[in-house]
Coordinates of C-alpha atoms in Angstrom, one line a residue:
Chain A
M1 CA 79.7 111.5 119.3
S2 CA 81.1 109.2 117.5
L3 CA 83.0 108.1 114.2
P4 CA 81.7 106.6 110.8
A5 CA 83.1 102.5 110.2
E6 CA 85.2 104.5 107.7
F7 CA 87.2 107.2 110.1
A8 CA 88.0 104.7 112.8
L9 CA 89.4 102.6 110.1
I10 CA 91.7 105.2 108.6
A11 CA 92.6 106.1 112.3
R12 CA 93.2 102.3 113.5
H13 CA 95.2 101.4 110.0
F14 CA 96.7 104.3 107.9
R15 CA 97.1 107.1 110.7
P16 CA 100.0 105.0 111.6
L17 CA 102.4 105.4 108.8
A18 CA 101.6 109.3 108.3
G19 CA 104.8 111.3 108.6
E20 CA 105.6 115.1 108.3
G21 CA 103.0 117.1 106.1
A22 CA 100.2 114.2 106.2
L23 CA 98.8 116.6 109.2
D24 CA 97.9 113.6 110.6
L25 CA 95.4 112.3 107.0
A26 CA 92.5 114.6 109.1
D27 CA 92.9 117.7 107.3
D28 CA 91.5 117.4 102.9
A29 CA 95.0 117.7 101.3
A30 CA 98.9 117.4 102.2
V31 CA 101.1 120.1 102.6
L32 CA 104.9 120.3 102.1
D33 CA 107.2 122.6 101.2
L34 CA 110.7 120.3 98.6
P35 CA 113.8 119.9 99.4
A36 CA 115.8 123.9 98.2
G37 CA 116.9 122.9 94.7
R38 CA 115.2 119.9 93.3
R39 CA 112.7 119.4 91.4
L40 CA 109.5 117.0 91.5
V41 CA 109.0 113.7 90.1
I42 CA 105.9 112.5 90.3
A43 CA 103.7 109.1 89.1
A44 CA 100.9 106.7 90.0
D45 CA 99.3 102.8 88.9
A46 CA 96.8 101.2 90.2
M47 CA 96.8 97.3 90.9
V48 CA 93.0 95.3 91.2
E49 CA 92.8 92.3 92.7
G50 CA 92.8 89.5 90.3
V51 CA 94.6 91.8 87.4
H52 CA 97.6 92.6 89.5
Y53 CA 98.2 90.6 92.3
L54 CA 95.5 87.2 93.0
P55 CA 93.3 87.7 95.5
D56 CA 95.5 85.3 98.0
D57 CA 98.1 87.1 97.4
P58 CA 99.1 88.0 101.8
P59 CA 97.8 91.4 102.2
E60 CA 101.5 91.9 103.4
T61 CA 102.9 92.1 100.5
I62 CA 99.8 93.5 98.3
G63 CA 100.3 96.9 99.6
R64 CA 104.3 96.3 99.4
K65 CA 104.0 95.6 95.9
L66 CA 101.2 98.8 94.9
L67 CA 104.5 100.8 96.9
R68 CA 107.2 99.2 95.0
V69 CA 106.4 99.7 91.3
N70 CA 105.8 103.3 92.1
L71 CA 108.6 103.0 93.9
S72 CA 110.1 101.6 90.8
D73 CA 108.6 104.4 88.3
L74 CA 110.5 106.6 90.3
A75 CA 114.2 105.0 90.2
A76 CA 112.9 104.9 85.7
M77 CA 113.7 108.6 86.1
G78 CA 117.0 109.5 87.9
A79 CA 114.8 110.3 91.6
A80 CA 114.3 109.4 95.0
P81 CA 111.1 109.5 96.9
L82 CA 109.2 111.8 98.8
G83 CA 106.1 110.0 99.7
Y84 CA 102.8 109.2 98.6
L85 CA 98.8 108.9 98.5
M86 CA 97.3 106.0 97.9
T87 CA 93.2 105.3 97.7
T88 CA 91.6 101.7 99.1
V89 CA 89.0 100.9 97.4
L90 CA 88.3 97.9 98.8
S91 CA 85.8 94.6 97.6
R92 CA 83.0 95.0 100.4
G93 CA 83.0 92.7 103.3
T94 CA 87.5 92.9 103.4
P95 CA 87.5 91.7 106.7
D96 CA 89.7 94.1 108.9
D97 CA 92.9 91.3 109.1
W98 CA 93.9 91.6 106.3
I99 CA 93.5 95.6 105.8
A100 CA 95.9 95.2 109.3
G101 CA 98.2 92.9 107.6
F102 CA 97.7 95.5 104.3
A103 CA 99.6 98.7 106.4
R104 CA 101.5 95.8 108.2
G105 CA 103.7 96.1 105.2
L106 CA 103.1 99.6 104.0
A107 CA 105.1 100.3 107.5
E108 CA 108.1 97.5 106.6
D109 CA 108.1 98.8 103.4
Q110 CA 107.8 103.0 104.7
R111 CA 110.6 102.0 107.0
A112 CA 113.0 100.1 104.4
F113 CA 112.8 103.5 101.5
A114 CA 112.5 106.6 104.3
L115 CA 108.7 107.7 103.4
T116 CA 105.4 109.1 104.2
V117 CA 101.9 108.3 103.6
L118 CA 101.1 111.8 102.6
G119 CA 97.2 111.0 102.5
G120 CA 94.4 109.5 99.9
D121 CA 91.3 108.3 100.1
T122 CA 89.4 104.7 101.4
A123 CA 85.6 103.7 100.0
A124 CA 83.5 100.4 99.3
T125 CA 82.8 98.2 96.1
P126 CA 80.8 95.3 94.7
G127 CA 83.6 95.1 93.2
P128 CA 87.6 93.6 93.5
T129 CA 89.6 96.4 95.2
C130 CA 91.1 98.4 93.4
L131 CA 93.6 100.3 94.8
S132 CA 95.8 103.2 93.4
L133 CA 99.1 104.8 94.4
T134 CA 100.6 108.1 93.6
I135 CA 104.4 108.9 94.5
L136 CA 105.8 111.7 95.0
G137 CA 110.2 112.2 94.3
T138 CA 112.8 114.6 94.2
V139 CA 115.5 114.8 91.7
A140 CA 118.1 117.3 90.6
P141 CA 117.8 119.5 87.6
G142 CA 120.1 118.3 85.0
A143 CA 119.8 114.6 86.7
V144 CA 116.7 113.1 85.4
L145 CA 117.2 109.6 83.3
T146 CA 113.7 109.8 80.9
R147 CA 113.0 107.7 78.0
A148 CA 113.9 110.2 75.3
G149 CA 117.2 110.3 74.0
A150 CA 118.9 107.3 72.8
R151 CA 120.5 106.5 69.4
P152 CA 122.5 103.8 67.1
G153 CA 125.1 102.6 69.2
D154 CA 123.7 102.9 71.7
E155 CA 124.1 100.0 73.9
I156 CA 121.3 98.3 76.3
W157 CA 121.8 97.6 79.0
V158 CA 119.3 95.7 82.0
S159 CA 119.6 95.5 86.0
G160 CA 118.9 92.1 88.0
T161 CA 117.4 89.2 86.2
I162 CA 114.3 89.8 83.8
G163 CA 111.2 87.0 83.8
D164 CA 111.1 86.1 87.6
G165 CA 108.2 87.8 88.0
A166 CA 106.0 86.5 84.6
L167 CA 107.7 82.8 86.0
G168 CA 106.6 83.8 90.0
L169 CA 102.9 84.2 88.2
K170 CA 103.3 80.8 86.8
V171 CA 103.5 79.2 89.7
L172 CA 101.4 80.6 91.7
R173 CA 98.9 79.1 89.8
G174 CA 100.4 75.5 89.1
E175 CA 100.8 76.6 86.3
V176 CA 104.6 75.4 86.6
P177 CA 106.8 73.7 88.8
D178 CA 107.8 75.2 92.4
D179 CA 111.2 75.7 92.4
A180 CA 111.9 75.3 95.9
S181 CA 113.2 78.6 97.2
G182 CA 110.6 80.1 96.9
H183 CA 112.6 83.0 94.6
L184 CA 110.4 83.2 92.2
A185 CA 106.8 84.0 93.4
R186 CA 108.8 86.1 96.7
R187 CA 110.1 88.1 92.8
Y188 CA 106.6 88.3 92.0
R189 CA 104.8 88.8 95.1
L190 CA 107.5 91.9 95.9
P191 CA 109.3 93.7 92.8
E192 CA 112.9 96.0 94.0
P193 CA 112.5 99.4 92.7
R194 CA 116.1 100.2 91.7
L195 CA 116.1 103.4 93.5
A196 CA 120.2 103.6 94.0
L197 CA 120.7 101.9 90.5
G198 CA 118.6 104.5 88.9
Q199 CA 120.0 107.5 90.4
A200 CA 123.3 106.7 90.3
I201 CA 123.2 106.2 86.2
A202 CA 121.6 108.5 86.1
G203 CA 124.1 111.1 84.3
L204 CA 125.4 108.1 82.4
A205 CA 122.5 106.7 80.3
S206 CA 121.6 107.8 77.7
A207 CA 117.3 106.5 78.1
G208 CA 116.3 104.6 80.8
M209 CA 112.5 102.7 81.6
D210 CA 111.3 100.4 84.2
V211 CA 110.0 97.0 82.8
S212 CA 106.2 96.4 84.2
D213 CA 105.2 95.4 81.0
G214 CA 107.4 93.0 79.6
L215 CA 111.0 93.3 78.2
V216 CA 110.6 93.3 74.9
Q217 CA 107.5 95.9 74.2
D218 CA 108.5 98.4 76.8
L219 CA 112.1 98.3 75.0
G220 CA 110.4 99.0 71.7
H221 CA 109.2 102.1 74.0
L222 CA 112.5 103.0 73.8
C223 CA 112.5 102.4 70.3
R224 CA 109.6 105.5 70.0
A225 CA 111.0 107.8 71.8
A226 CA 114.8 107.6 70.1
G227 CA 112.9 106.6 66.7
C228 CA 115.2 103.6 65.8
A229 CA 115.4 99.4 66.6
A230 CA 116.9 97.3 68.5
V231 CA 118.4 94.2 68.7
I232 CA 118.8 92.5 72.5
D233 CA 120.1 88.7 72.2
A234 CA 118.7 86.5 73.6
V235 CA 121.3 85.0 75.9
S236 CA 123.0 87.5 77.3
V237 CA 119.6 88.3 79.0
P238 CA 119.8 88.0 82.4
L239 CA 117.8 85.1 84.3
S240 CA 117.9 84.0 87.6
D241 CA 119.4 80.3 88.2
A242 CA 115.0 79.3 89.5
A243 CA 114.1 81.1 86.1
R244 CA 116.8 78.8 84.0
H245 CA 115.8 76.2 84.5
L246 CA 112.8 76.0 84.4
V247 CA 113.8 77.8 80.5
T248 CA 115.9 75.1 80.8
G249 CA 113.1 72.7 80.9
D250 CA 111.2 74.4 78.4
G251 CA 112.0 76.5 76.4
A252 CA 108.8 77.7 74.9
L253 CA 109.3 79.5 78.6
L254 CA 111.5 82.0 77.1
A255 CA 108.7 83.6 75.8
S256 CA 107.4 84.5 78.7
V257 CA 110.5 85.7 80.4
L258 CA 111.2 88.0 77.4
T259 CA 107.3 89.1 77.3
G260 CA 105.6 88.8 80.5
G261 CA 106.1 92.2 82.7
D262 CA 106.4 92.8 86.0
D263 CA 110.2 92.6 86.4
Y264 CA 110.3 95.8 87.5
E265 CA 114.1 96.5 86.3
L266 CA 115.8 98.6 84.7
L267 CA 116.0 99.3 81.1
F268 CA 118.6 101.5 79.6
A269 CA 120.8 102.5 77.2
A270 CA 124.4 104.3 76.7
V271 CA 126.8 104.6 74.4
P272 CA 129.6 102.3 74.7
D273 CA 132.2 104.3 75.7
A274 CA 130.4 104.8 79.5
A275 CA 130.5 100.5 80.2
P276 CA 133.0 101.6 82.8
A277 CA 131.0 104.1 84.5
L278 CA 128.5 102.5 84.2
R279 CA 129.5 99.3 86.0
A280 CA 131.2 101.0 88.4
A281 CA 127.9 102.6 89.0
A282 CA 126.3 99.3 89.7
L283 CA 128.5 97.6 92.0
R284 CA 128.3 101.6 94.3
A285 CA 124.6 101.3 94.0
G286 CA 124.5 97.1 94.6
T287 CA 123.0 96.1 91.9
P288 CA 123.7 93.9 89.4
I289 CA 124.0 95.5 86.1
T290 CA 124.2 93.7 82.1
R291 CA 124.4 94.6 78.7
I292 CA 121.4 93.3 76.7
G293 CA 122.0 94.3 73.5
R294 CA 121.9 98.0 71.1
M295 CA 120.4 100.3 69.7
V296 CA 120.4 100.5 65.6
E297 CA 119.1 102.2 62.8
G298 CA 115.2 101.6 61.7
G299 CA 111.7 102.0 62.0
P300 CA 111.0 101.6 66.0
A301 CA 111.2 97.6 65.9
V302 CA 112.7 95.0 68.8
R303 CA 114.6 92.5 67.1
V304 CA 115.5 89.1 69.3
M305 CA 118.1 87.1 68.5
D306 CA 118.4 83.6 69.7
G307 CA 122.1 82.3 70.3
K308 CA 123.1 81.5 66.1
G309 CA 122.2 85.0 65.4
A310 CA 118.5 83.4 64.3
P311 CA 115.1 85.8 64.9
I312 CA 113.6 84.7 68.3
V313 CA 109.4 85.2 66.6
L314 CA 107.6 86.2 69.9
A315 CA 103.3 85.8 69.3
R316 CA 103.0 88.9 72.2
E317 CA 105.3 91.3 72.6
G318 CA 104.3 92.4 76.1
W319 CA 100.8 93.4 78.3
S320 CA 98.0 95.3 77.6
H321 CA 95.3 96.0 79.9
F322 CA 92.6 95.9 76.9
Chain B
M1 CA 105.4 97.1 65.7
S2 CA 101.9 97.8 66.6
L3 CA 100.9 99.0 70.1
P4 CA 98.4 97.1 71.9
A5 CA 94.7 98.7 73.2
E6 CA 95.7 100.4 76.3
F7 CA 98.3 102.5 74.8
A8 CA 96.1 103.9 71.1
L9 CA 93.1 104.1 73.9
I10 CA 95.9 106.8 75.9
A11 CA 97.5 107.9 73.3
R12 CA 93.8 108.9 71.2
H13 CA 91.8 110.0 74.7
F14 CA 93.9 111.0 77.4
R15 CA 97.3 112.6 76.0
P16 CA 95.6 115.4 74.3
L17 CA 95.0 116.5 78.1
A18 CA 98.9 116.3 79.1
G19 CA 100.2 119.7 80.3
E20 CA 104.2 121.0 80.8
G21 CA 105.9 118.0 83.2
A22 CA 104.2 115.5 81.8
L23 CA 106.3 114.0 79.0
D24 CA 103.1 113.3 76.5
L25 CA 102.8 111.0 79.3
A26 CA 105.3 108.5 77.4
D27 CA 107.6 108.2 80.1
D28 CA 107.8 106.6 83.9
A29 CA 106.5 109.7 85.3
A30 CA 105.9 114.2 85.4
V31 CA 108.8 116.7 86.1
L32 CA 108.4 119.2 87.5
D33 CA 108.7 123.0 89.3
L34 CA 106.8 123.9 92.3
P35 CA 106.1 128.4 92.0
A36 CA 108.8 130.4 93.5
G37 CA 108.3 131.0 97.3
R38 CA 105.3 127.8 97.0
R39 CA 104.4 125.4 98.9
L40 CA 102.9 122.1 97.3
V41 CA 99.0 120.8 98.5
I42 CA 98.3 117.7 97.2
A43 CA 95.0 115.4 97.9
A44 CA 93.7 112.2 96.3
D45 CA 89.8 111.0 96.3
A46 CA 88.3 108.0 94.2
M47 CA 85.1 107.4 93.3
V48 CA 83.9 104.4 92.4
E49 CA 80.1 103.2 89.9
G50 CA 76.9 103.2 91.5
V51 CA 78.7 104.4 94.7
H52 CA 79.9 107.9 94.2
Y53 CA 77.6 108.3 90.4
L54 CA 75.5 106.9 88.7
P55 CA 76.1 104.0 86.2
D56 CA 73.1 106.1 83.6
D57 CA 75.7 109.1 84.5
P58 CA 76.3 111.3 81.7
P59 CA 80.6 110.5 81.0
E60 CA 80.4 114.6 80.4
T61 CA 79.9 114.9 84.3
I62 CA 81.7 111.4 85.6
G63 CA 85.3 113.3 84.5
R64 CA 84.6 116.8 86.0
K65 CA 83.3 115.3 89.7
L66 CA 86.1 113.9 89.7
L67 CA 88.5 116.7 89.1
R68 CA 86.2 119.7 91.5
V69 CA 85.4 116.5 94.3
N70 CA 89.3 116.4 94.1
L71 CA 89.5 120.9 93.2
S72 CA 87.1 121.2 96.0
D73 CA 89.9 119.8 98.6
L74 CA 92.2 122.2 97.7
A75 CA 89.4 125.6 97.6
A76 CA 89.5 123.9 101.0
M77 CA 93.6 124.5 101.9
G78 CA 93.1 128.0 100.9
A79 CA 95.3 126.4 97.4
A80 CA 95.8 127.2 93.6
P81 CA 95.7 124.1 91.2
L82 CA 98.8 123.1 90.1
G83 CA 98.4 119.5 87.8
Y84 CA 97.0 115.9 88.4
L85 CA 97.4 112.7 87.8
M86 CA 94.2 110.1 87.9
T87 CA 94.1 106.2 87.4
T88 CA 90.7 105.2 85.2
V89 CA 90.1 101.6 86.4
L90 CA 87.5 100.4 83.3
S91 CA 84.9 98.2 84.1
R92 CA 85.4 94.8 80.8
G93 CA 83.6 96.6 77.9
T94 CA 83.7 100.6 78.5
P95 CA 82.4 101.4 75.5
D96 CA 85.2 103.3 73.4
D97 CA 82.5 106.8 73.6
W98 CA 82.2 106.7 76.6
I99 CA 86.2 107.3 77.1
A100 CA 85.8 109.7 74.6
G101 CA 82.7 111.9 76.3
F102 CA 84.8 111.1 79.6
A103 CA 87.8 113.2 78.1
R104 CA 85.9 116.2 76.7
G105 CA 84.3 117.0 80.8
L106 CA 87.9 116.7 81.2
A107 CA 89.8 118.6 78.6
E108 CA 86.7 121.3 79.7
D109 CA 87.4 121.8 83.3
Q110 CA 90.7 121.8 82.0
R111 CA 90.2 124.5 80.6
A112 CA 87.8 126.0 83.3
F113 CA 90.3 125.4 86.2
A114 CA 93.5 126.7 84.0
L115 CA 94.8 122.9 84.8
T116 CA 96.5 120.2 82.9
V117 CA 96.8 116.4 83.5
L118 CA 101.2 115.8 84.4
G119 CA 100.1 111.2 84.6
G120 CA 98.9 108.3 85.4
D121 CA 97.5 104.1 85.0
T122 CA 94.6 103.1 82.7
A123 CA 93.3 99.2 83.8
A124 CA 90.7 97.2 83.1
T125 CA 88.4 95.6 85.8
P126 CA 85.4 93.3 85.9
G127 CA 84.1 95.0 88.6
P128 CA 82.3 98.5 88.8
T129 CA 84.6 102.0 87.2
C130 CA 87.2 102.8 89.9
L131 CA 88.4 106.5 90.1
S132 CA 91.5 108.0 91.1
L133 CA 92.4 110.7 90.9
T134 CA 95.3 113.3 93.0
I135 CA 95.6 116.8 92.5
L136 CA 98.2 119.1 93.4
G137 CA 98.1 123.1 93.9
T138 CA 100.6 125.3 95.1
V139 CA 99.7 127.9 97.8
A140 CA 101.5 131.0 99.7
P141 CA 103.1 130.3 103.4
G142 CA 101.5 131.3 105.4
A143 CA 98.1 131.5 103.7
V144 CA 97.4 127.9 104.4
L145 CA 93.5 126.6 105.4
T146 CA 93.1 124.0 107.8
R147 CA 91.0 122.3 109.9
A148 CA 92.2 123.2 113.6
G149 CA 93.1 126.4 114.8
A150 CA 88.7 127.6 115.4
R151 CA 87.9 128.5 118.5
P152 CA 84.9 128.6 120.7
G153 CA 82.4 132.1 120.3
D154 CA 83.8 131.8 116.4
E155 CA 80.6 131.4 113.3
I156 CA 80.6 129.4 111.5
W157 CA 79.6 130.3 107.8
V158 CA 78.8 128.3 104.6
S159 CA 79.4 128.9 100.5
G160 CA 76.2 128.8 98.7
T161 CA 73.4 126.4 99.5
I162 CA 73.7 123.2 101.4
G163 CA 71.9 120.0 100.4
D164 CA 71.3 120.6 96.2
G165 CA 73.7 117.3 95.9
A166 CA 71.6 115.3 98.4
L167 CA 68.8 116.0 97.1
G168 CA 69.3 116.3 93.5
L169 CA 70.7 112.4 94.1
K170 CA 67.1 111.2 95.1
V171 CA 65.3 112.9 92.2
L172 CA 68.0 111.7 89.6
R173 CA 66.9 107.9 91.7
G174 CA 63.0 109.2 91.5
E175 CA 62.5 109.3 94.8
V176 CA 61.5 112.9 95.4
P177 CA 60.1 115.3 92.2
D178 CA 62.0 116.6 90.2
D179 CA 62.6 120.5 89.7
A180 CA 61.4 122.1 86.9
S181 CA 65.2 123.4 86.4
G182 CA 67.6 120.5 86.2
H183 CA 70.0 122.2 89.8
L184 CA 69.6 120.1 91.4
A185 CA 70.8 116.8 89.5
R186 CA 73.3 119.3 88.3
R187 CA 75.3 120.1 91.4
Y188 CA 74.7 116.5 92.4
R189 CA 77.2 115.7 89.3
L190 CA 78.8 118.8 88.9
P191 CA 79.6 120.7 91.8
E192 CA 81.6 124.0 91.9
P193 CA 84.6 124.1 93.3
R194 CA 85.0 127.4 95.6
L195 CA 88.7 127.8 95.0
A196 CA 88.6 131.9 94.3
L197 CA 86.3 131.8 98.0
G198 CA 89.0 129.9 100.1
Q199 CA 92.3 131.9 98.6
A200 CA 90.1 135.0 99.4
I201 CA 89.1 133.5 103.5
A202 CA 92.3 131.8 104.2
G203 CA 93.8 135.1 105.7
L204 CA 90.7 135.1 107.9
A205 CA 89.0 132.1 108.8
S206 CA 90.2 130.5 111.7
A207 CA 89.9 127.2 110.1
G208 CA 88.2 125.4 107.2
M209 CA 87.3 122.1 104.7
D210 CA 85.1 121.6 102.4
V211 CA 81.3 119.6 103.0
S212 CA 81.2 116.7 101.2
D213 CA 80.4 113.1 104.0
G214 CA 77.0 115.4 105.5
L215 CA 77.4 119.4 106.7
V216 CA 76.7 117.7 110.5
Q217 CA 79.0 115.7 110.0
D218 CA 81.9 117.6 108.5
L219 CA 81.0 119.9 111.5
G220 CA 82.1 116.8 113.3
H221 CA 85.4 117.0 112.3
L222 CA 85.9 121.4 112.9
C223 CA 84.4 120.1 116.4
R224 CA 86.6 117.9 117.3
A225 CA 90.1 118.9 115.6
A226 CA 89.0 122.3 117.5
G227 CA 88.1 120.7 121.3
C228 CA 85.4 122.5 121.8
A229 CA 81.3 122.1 120.6
A230 CA 79.4 123.6 117.6
V231 CA 75.7 125.5 117.6
I232 CA 74.1 125.5 114.3
D233 CA 70.0 127.1 113.2
A234 CA 68.9 124.6 110.9
V235 CA 66.5 128.0 110.0
S236 CA 69.9 129.6 109.1
V237 CA 71.3 126.7 106.4
P238 CA 71.6 128.6 103.7
L239 CA 68.8 126.5 100.4
S240 CA 68.9 126.8 96.8
D241 CA 64.8 127.4 95.4
A242 CA 64.5 124.1 94.7
A243 CA 65.3 122.3 98.6
R244 CA 63.7 125.4 100.1
H245 CA 60.4 124.2 97.7
L246 CA 61.2 119.7 98.7
V247 CA 61.9 120.7 102.0
T248 CA 58.1 122.7 101.7
G249 CA 56.5 119.9 100.6
D250 CA 58.1 117.6 102.8
G251 CA 59.6 119.0 106.2
A252 CA 61.9 115.1 106.9
L253 CA 63.5 115.8 104.2
L254 CA 65.3 118.5 105.6
A255 CA 67.9 115.4 107.6
S256 CA 69.1 115.1 104.1
V257 CA 69.8 118.1 103.1
L258 CA 71.6 118.1 107.0
T259 CA 73.7 115.4 106.5
G260 CA 73.4 113.4 102.6
G261 CA 76.7 115.6 101.9
D262 CA 78.0 115.6 98.1
D263 CA 78.1 119.9 99.1
Y264 CA 81.3 121.2 98.3
E265 CA 80.7 124.1 100.1
L266 CA 83.0 125.1 101.9
L267 CA 82.4 124.4 106.5
F268 CA 84.2 127.8 108.3
A269 CA 84.3 129.7 110.5
A270 CA 86.1 133.2 111.8
V271 CA 86.3 135.5 114.9
P272 CA 83.0 137.6 114.9
D273 CA 85.2 140.7 114.0
A274 CA 85.8 138.8 110.7
A275 CA 83.1 139.2 109.8
P276 CA 82.9 141.7 107.1
A277 CA 86.2 141.0 106.0
L278 CA 84.7 137.5 105.1
R279 CA 81.9 139.1 103.7
A280 CA 84.0 141.8 101.7
A281 CA 86.0 138.5 99.9
A282 CA 82.3 136.4 99.4
L283 CA 82.0 139.1 96.7
R284 CA 85.5 139.2 95.4
A285 CA 85.1 136.1 94.6
G286 CA 82.2 135.4 94.1
T287 CA 80.5 133.1 95.8
P288 CA 77.7 134.3 98.1
I289 CA 78.5 133.1 102.0
T290 CA 76.0 132.8 104.9
R291 CA 76.4 132.6 109.0
I292 CA 75.1 129.2 110.1
G293 CA 75.8 129.7 113.7
R294 CA 78.4 129.2 116.3
M295 CA 81.4 127.6 118.2
V296 CA 80.8 127.1 121.8
E297 CA 82.7 125.1 125.5
G298 CA 82.3 121.7 125.2
G299 CA 82.7 118.2 124.4
P300 CA 83.0 117.2 120.6
A301 CA 79.8 117.5 119.6
V302 CA 77.4 119.4 117.6
R303 CA 73.4 120.9 117.9
V304 CA 71.0 121.5 115.4
M305 CA 68.1 123.2 116.6
D306 CA 65.3 124.5 115.0
G307 CA 63.5 128.2 114.5
K308 CA 62.2 128.0 117.8
G309 CA 65.5 126.9 119.8
A310 CA 64.4 123.3 120.3
P311 CA 67.8 120.4 119.0
I312 CA 66.2 118.4 116.0
V313 CA 67.2 115.0 116.1
L314 CA 69.4 112.7 113.4
A315 CA 68.9 109.9 112.7
R316 CA 73.1 110.0 111.5
E317 CA 75.2 112.7 110.4
G318 CA 76.2 112.4 107.4
W319 CA 77.5 109.7 105.3
S320 CA 80.5 106.5 105.4
H321 CA 81.4 103.7 103.6
F322 CA 81.4 100.9 105.7

């Protein structure tokens, strides 16, 4: 008896990605054990063709981006990766080559981040491709980093550089000039989940999250969870050379940097005394961190100040899908 | 500061469904512990508007069907439900009423099956609505039911009745006359995950799975996992009164019953000596089971015999999305 095309597709492209517990993706579910003494951390994110990635993005980077935005959620909790499940609802007529490239990218990142696929589902749609991934990780009890817990007086930090993803999308759309290095487009297509940093700061920060929908809007979530306000200094926000070059040429792009999203950097708060330990942790993790402001008394609001201490008014604070 | 529409939607419709560990759906991930001494069982299934459900199906049943097809995967492993994550990629312009009905259905089934939502994601698409759910369950070590393990000589059993879902789809499409009771359409829209039965037979059956893509095709998976063949007796396959009425009127519908899918009944194999214990387990679980054939020596193949011992030739064995 021959297998239908759906099973052949899974066997050819996805079964080689399966790891321990996945039962070769041939059973109804995966069965696994958590490492002794660890808690389960679990999150899910979806990506839609034309919404979260561009239809002509290379398939190799689309699978990796899907995995990385989910890994970034683990990083934000201070968790270490365990495995993932994925549902791929592919636009009818998606070429086999595309699926092969998508799986090849996943294979590369599975090695880079030491995890494997545990299960999932594959179907077809007359609409755009719709991908969903559930990430599993683990954390030691007492070492969970959550969004709640910041206090007035805490300093606000971010990892890496902000705005590259949003500007990278503009580069790929031809809305701003390309940077010779391709840095911005690469950052849009391949975010860097800050897993080592998340685990290193989990015991030091009072609250944390990853920046996915825009720095200002996401900082608003920390404010809401804490019942206080935040003030950030726009000139302190760390920019890559490529981003700084664009913003210097067109000051209006600063709003894209602060609200555009697709950063997947860590945003966290900590008491001022924690600064030396945070810097040491960042050094160990190999990820730069920068202090950009502080939490203050007041209702949930984010104030962005320019270099002269005057407020910057933003038309929108971040990204919404509706 | 106001929240974007996406967060308002989540707060209004999905946050009331959140349970312990979900951190109010307001964090980057859920954090939870497994009950002591249990293994994690995890699976994911997607449903696409117009593919897995009809665009005019009531939203209340769509959420429940999504949850139930995933619960059926837990049932097939002998596992008990723990929680779920869900990504809803909604067709642009989906009315708020639709989302409210979808969430209301989920709330009802959360109570019925004693589980809560742990996390997820919401986005919009220009295409049809695309739903993905990851189900978490637990099982005692040594009590896992898998697809592998059947042997020649084992008897083949199914739970409940077969073909109702496939015929229910035909009813809803106007391809066959409606049954007065609405039984078939209801079975298409609201499958019954056999959780109690799955846990009750896990120590008795040699192999098991749920029937989602068609009885014959799915039995082929048990054959492939076992390296043997199966013979089933078409007249033994249990039918509901409504299904029997349709098949009696049009014999060609028997093929839809055997290969149409959407059954979400359990299909399992066991040594003949296990029959009395299986019947007792089924009685305890409140789910009827029926013996429909046996595993035999040979390469992986499923032979379906009519009442006179002659083979029935089927144009296709089950459902594929590609």
